[in-house]
Coordinates of C-alpha atoms in Angstrom, one line a residue:
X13 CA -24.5 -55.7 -11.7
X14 CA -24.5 -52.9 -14.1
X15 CA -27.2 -51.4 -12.2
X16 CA -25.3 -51.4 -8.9
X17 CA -22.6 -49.8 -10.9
X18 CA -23.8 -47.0 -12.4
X19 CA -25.5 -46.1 -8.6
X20 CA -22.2 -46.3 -7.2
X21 CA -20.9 -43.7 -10.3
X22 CA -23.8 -41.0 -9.5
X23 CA -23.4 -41.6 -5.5
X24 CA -19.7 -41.0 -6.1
X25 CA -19.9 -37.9 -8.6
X26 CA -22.6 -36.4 -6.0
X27 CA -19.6 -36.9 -3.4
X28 CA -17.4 -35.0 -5.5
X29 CA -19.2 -31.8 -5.0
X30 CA -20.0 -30.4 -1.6
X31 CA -21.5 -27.9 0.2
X32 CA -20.0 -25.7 2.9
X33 CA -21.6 -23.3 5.4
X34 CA -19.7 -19.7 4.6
X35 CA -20.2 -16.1 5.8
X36 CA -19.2 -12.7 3.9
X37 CA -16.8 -10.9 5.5
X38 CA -14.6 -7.6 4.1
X39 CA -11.9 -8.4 1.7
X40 CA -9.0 -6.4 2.1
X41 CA -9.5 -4.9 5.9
X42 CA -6.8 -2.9 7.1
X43 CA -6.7 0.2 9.6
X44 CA -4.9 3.1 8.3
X45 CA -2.4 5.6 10.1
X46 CA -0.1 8.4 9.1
X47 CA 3.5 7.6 8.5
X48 CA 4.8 10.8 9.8
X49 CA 4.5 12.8 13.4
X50 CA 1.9 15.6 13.7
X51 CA -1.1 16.8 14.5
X52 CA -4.4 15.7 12.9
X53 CA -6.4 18.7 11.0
X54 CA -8.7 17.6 9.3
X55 CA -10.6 14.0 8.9
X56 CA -12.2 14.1 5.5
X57 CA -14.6 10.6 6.2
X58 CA -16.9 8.9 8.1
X59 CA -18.4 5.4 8.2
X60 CA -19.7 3.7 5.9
X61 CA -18.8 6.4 2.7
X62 CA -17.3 5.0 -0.1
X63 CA -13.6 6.5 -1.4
X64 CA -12.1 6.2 -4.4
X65 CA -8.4 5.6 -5.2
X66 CA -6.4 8.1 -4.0
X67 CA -8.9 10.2 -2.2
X68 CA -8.4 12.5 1.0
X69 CA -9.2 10.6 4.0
X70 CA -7.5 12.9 6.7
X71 CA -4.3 15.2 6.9
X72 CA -1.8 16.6 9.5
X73 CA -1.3 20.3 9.9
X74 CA 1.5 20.5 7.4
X75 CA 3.0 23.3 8.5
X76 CA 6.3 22.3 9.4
X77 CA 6.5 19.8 6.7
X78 CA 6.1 22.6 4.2
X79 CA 8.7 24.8 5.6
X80 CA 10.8 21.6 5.3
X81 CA 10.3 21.5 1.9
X82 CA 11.3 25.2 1.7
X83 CA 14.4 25.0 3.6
X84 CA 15.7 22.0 1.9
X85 CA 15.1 23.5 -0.9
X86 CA 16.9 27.0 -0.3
X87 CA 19.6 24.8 0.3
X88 CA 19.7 22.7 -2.9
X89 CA 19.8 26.6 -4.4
X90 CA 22.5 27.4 -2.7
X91 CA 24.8 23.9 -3.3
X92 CA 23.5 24.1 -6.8
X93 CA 26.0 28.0 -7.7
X94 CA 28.6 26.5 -5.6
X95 CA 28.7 23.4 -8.0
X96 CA 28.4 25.6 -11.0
X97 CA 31.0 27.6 -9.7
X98 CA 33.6 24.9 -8.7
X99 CA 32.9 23.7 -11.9
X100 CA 33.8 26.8 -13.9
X101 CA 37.4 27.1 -12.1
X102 CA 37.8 23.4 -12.2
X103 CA 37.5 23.9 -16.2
X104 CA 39.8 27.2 -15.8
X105 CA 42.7 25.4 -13.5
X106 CA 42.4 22.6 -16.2
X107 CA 43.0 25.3 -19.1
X108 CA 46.0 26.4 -17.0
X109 CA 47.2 23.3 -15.9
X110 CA 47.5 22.0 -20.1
X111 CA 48.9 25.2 -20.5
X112 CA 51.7 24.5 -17.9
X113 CA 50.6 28.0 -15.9
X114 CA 48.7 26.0 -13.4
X115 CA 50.4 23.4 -10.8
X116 CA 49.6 19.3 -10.3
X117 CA 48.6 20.9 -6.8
X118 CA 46.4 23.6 -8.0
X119 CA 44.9 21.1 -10.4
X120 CA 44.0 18.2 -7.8
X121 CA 42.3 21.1 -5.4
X122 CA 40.0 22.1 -8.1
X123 CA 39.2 18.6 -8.5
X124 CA 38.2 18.1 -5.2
X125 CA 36.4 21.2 -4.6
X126 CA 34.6 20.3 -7.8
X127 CA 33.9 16.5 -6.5
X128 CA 32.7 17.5 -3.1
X129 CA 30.5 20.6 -4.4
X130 CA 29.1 17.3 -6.8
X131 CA 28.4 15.2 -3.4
X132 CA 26.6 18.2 -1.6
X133 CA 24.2 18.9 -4.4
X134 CA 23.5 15.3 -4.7
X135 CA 22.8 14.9 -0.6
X136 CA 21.3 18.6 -1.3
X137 CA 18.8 16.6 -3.9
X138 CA 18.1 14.0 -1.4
X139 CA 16.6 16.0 1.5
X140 CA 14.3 17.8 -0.6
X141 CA 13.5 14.6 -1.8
X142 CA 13.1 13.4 1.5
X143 CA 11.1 16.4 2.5
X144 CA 8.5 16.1 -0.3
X145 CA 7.8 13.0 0.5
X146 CA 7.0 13.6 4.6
X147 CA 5.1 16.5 3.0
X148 CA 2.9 14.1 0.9
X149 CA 2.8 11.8 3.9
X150 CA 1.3 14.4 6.2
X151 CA -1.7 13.5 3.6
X152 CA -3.7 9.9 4.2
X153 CA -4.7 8.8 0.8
X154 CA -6.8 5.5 0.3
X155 CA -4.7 3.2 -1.6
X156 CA -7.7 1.6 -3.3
X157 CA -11.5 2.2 -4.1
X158 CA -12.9 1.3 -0.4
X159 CA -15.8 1.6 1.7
X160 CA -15.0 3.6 5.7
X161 CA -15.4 0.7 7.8
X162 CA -14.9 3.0 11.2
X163 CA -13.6 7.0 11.7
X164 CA -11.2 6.5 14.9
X165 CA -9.5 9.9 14.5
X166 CA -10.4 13.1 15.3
X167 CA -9.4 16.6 15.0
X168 CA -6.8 18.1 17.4
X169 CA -5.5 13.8 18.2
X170 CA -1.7 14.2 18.2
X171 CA 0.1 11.4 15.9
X172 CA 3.4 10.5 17.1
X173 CA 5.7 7.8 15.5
X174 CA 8.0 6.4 18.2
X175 CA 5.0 4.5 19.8
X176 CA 2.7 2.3 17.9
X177 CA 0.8 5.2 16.1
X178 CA -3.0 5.4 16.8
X179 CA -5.1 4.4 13.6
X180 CA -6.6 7.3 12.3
X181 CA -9.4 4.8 9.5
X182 CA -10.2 1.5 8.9
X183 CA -11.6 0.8 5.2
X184 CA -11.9 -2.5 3.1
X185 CA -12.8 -2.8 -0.6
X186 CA -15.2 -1.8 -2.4
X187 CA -15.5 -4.4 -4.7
X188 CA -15.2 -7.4 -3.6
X189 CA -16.2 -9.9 -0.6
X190 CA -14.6 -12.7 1.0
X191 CA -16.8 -16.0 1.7
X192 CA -15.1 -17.7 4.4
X193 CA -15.7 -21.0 5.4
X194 CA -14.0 -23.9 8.1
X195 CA -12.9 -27.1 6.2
X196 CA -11.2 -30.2 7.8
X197 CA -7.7 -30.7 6.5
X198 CA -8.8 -33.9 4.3
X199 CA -11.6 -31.4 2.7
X200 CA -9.0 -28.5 1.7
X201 CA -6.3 -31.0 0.4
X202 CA -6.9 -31.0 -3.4
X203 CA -7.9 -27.2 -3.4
X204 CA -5.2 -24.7 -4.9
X205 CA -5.1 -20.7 -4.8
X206 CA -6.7 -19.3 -8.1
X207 CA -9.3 -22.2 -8.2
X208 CA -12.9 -21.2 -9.2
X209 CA -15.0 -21.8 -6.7
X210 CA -19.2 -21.2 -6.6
X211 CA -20.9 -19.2 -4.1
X212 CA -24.3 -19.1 -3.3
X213 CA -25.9 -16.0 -1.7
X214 CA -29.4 -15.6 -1.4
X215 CA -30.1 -18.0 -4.1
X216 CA -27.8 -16.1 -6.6
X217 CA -24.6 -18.3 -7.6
X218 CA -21.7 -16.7 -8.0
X219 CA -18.5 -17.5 -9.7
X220 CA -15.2 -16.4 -7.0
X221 CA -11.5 -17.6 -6.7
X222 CA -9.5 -19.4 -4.1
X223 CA -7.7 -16.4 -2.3
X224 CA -6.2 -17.9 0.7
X225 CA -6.2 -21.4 2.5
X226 CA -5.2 -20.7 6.0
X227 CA -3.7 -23.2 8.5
X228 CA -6.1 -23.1 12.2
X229 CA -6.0 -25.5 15.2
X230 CA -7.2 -28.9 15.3
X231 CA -6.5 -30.0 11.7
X232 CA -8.9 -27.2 10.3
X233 CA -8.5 -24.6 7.6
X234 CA -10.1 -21.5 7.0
X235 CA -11.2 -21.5 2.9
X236 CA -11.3 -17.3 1.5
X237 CA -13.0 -17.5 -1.8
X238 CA -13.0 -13.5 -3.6
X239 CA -16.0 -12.6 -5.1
X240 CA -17.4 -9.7 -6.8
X241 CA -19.5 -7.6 -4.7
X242 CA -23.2 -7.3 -5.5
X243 CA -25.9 -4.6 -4.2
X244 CA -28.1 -6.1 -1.3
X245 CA -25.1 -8.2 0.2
X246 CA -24.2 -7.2 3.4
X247 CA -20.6 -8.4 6.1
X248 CA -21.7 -11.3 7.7
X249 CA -24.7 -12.4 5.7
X250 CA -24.5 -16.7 5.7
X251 CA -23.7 -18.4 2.0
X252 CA -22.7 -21.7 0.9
X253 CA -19.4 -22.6 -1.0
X254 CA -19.7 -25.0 -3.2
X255 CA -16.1 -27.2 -4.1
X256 CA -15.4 -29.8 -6.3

């Protein structure tokens, strides 16, 4: 009896950890576009590079976005001594007005001058604010360390922003894979995001985390375990993930 016990225990504790078929796939896909209306100059990439942070990928002709910055600017100038000098007679009427030379009338224009010479420079501000930052966008950046998964744009391709705007990259990261693997519902039920989970590739284990458990037809999920990325691993080389 205590024989067929302690089988059951070590049939059961095998049954507690499985294996499941999994392939590597890029963690952190997306393809990249320009936020503002030009046309492309220069593409900086091609597949397969690796980019840092930060790094150019590709850039409008910034032309006009620089002589908006200039023109926004010339007017924040110019709204700035008109604020300075609404200011000064605003303090002179107020001198007049304690000093019973100036009139309730005379007093309340000065304040409104002053008070709308205030709003202009601050909507002056904003445009060259505004400006700046359509400048910068004229700029693709990658927003993390990322391999070139494709170059789709080229020089001279004309980016416009009331139709859905033609992606210029796609990239993934750098560091990191996703093992994906197909679970039955009954299989994914006790797994949370942020769970270790052990991958095996090419008879190296290696330690990754639940990322995502998503929802697919017929009662099936789709298990994304993130992993570090190791040399000699390669977008949709097989592996096995190995759960609780």
């Amino acid at each position: 009896m205590m024989l067929r016990t302690l089988l059951l225990a070590l049939v059961a504790g095998q049954a507690l950890a499985a294996d499941h078929a999994a392939s590597l796939d890029w963690s952190g896909r997306v393809s990249l576009t320009l936020p503002v209306a030009g046309v492309l100059e220069r593409v900086e990439v091609q597949a397969g590079q690796t980019v840092r942070k930060d790094e150019l990928l590709a850039a409008l002709n910034p032309t006009l976005y620089k002589a908006g910055v200039a023109e926004a600017r010339a007017d924040f100038d110019r709204l700035t001594q008109e604020a300075a000098d609404a200011g000064r007679d605003l303090d002179r009427v107020t001198e007049l007005y304690a000093r019973t030379v100036a009139s309730t009338t005379e007093l309340d224009a000065a304040k409104l001058r002053h008070a709308r010479a205030q709003s202009g420079l601050a909507a002056a501000q904003a445009r060259v604010e505004k400006a700046r930052r359509q400048l910068a966008e004229s700029e693709l950046r990658a927003p993390f360390d990322a391999i070139v998964l494709a170059r789709h744009g080229e020089p001279g391709q004309v980016i416009t922003i009331p139709c859905q705007p033609a992606a210029v990259v796609s990239i993934a990261r750098a560091d990191e894979w996703l093992a994906r693997a197909p679970l039955d519902a009954a299989q994914a039920a006790n797994l949370r995001l942020g769970d270790d989970a052990v991958v095996q590739i090419a008879g190296q284990s290696v330690t990754g985390r639940i990322r995502a458990l998503t929802a697919q037809a017929e009662g099936r999920v789709l298990l994304d375990v993130a992993l570090p990325r190791a040399a000699g691993t390669y977008a949709g080389q097989g592996a096995n993930i190995r759960l609780p």
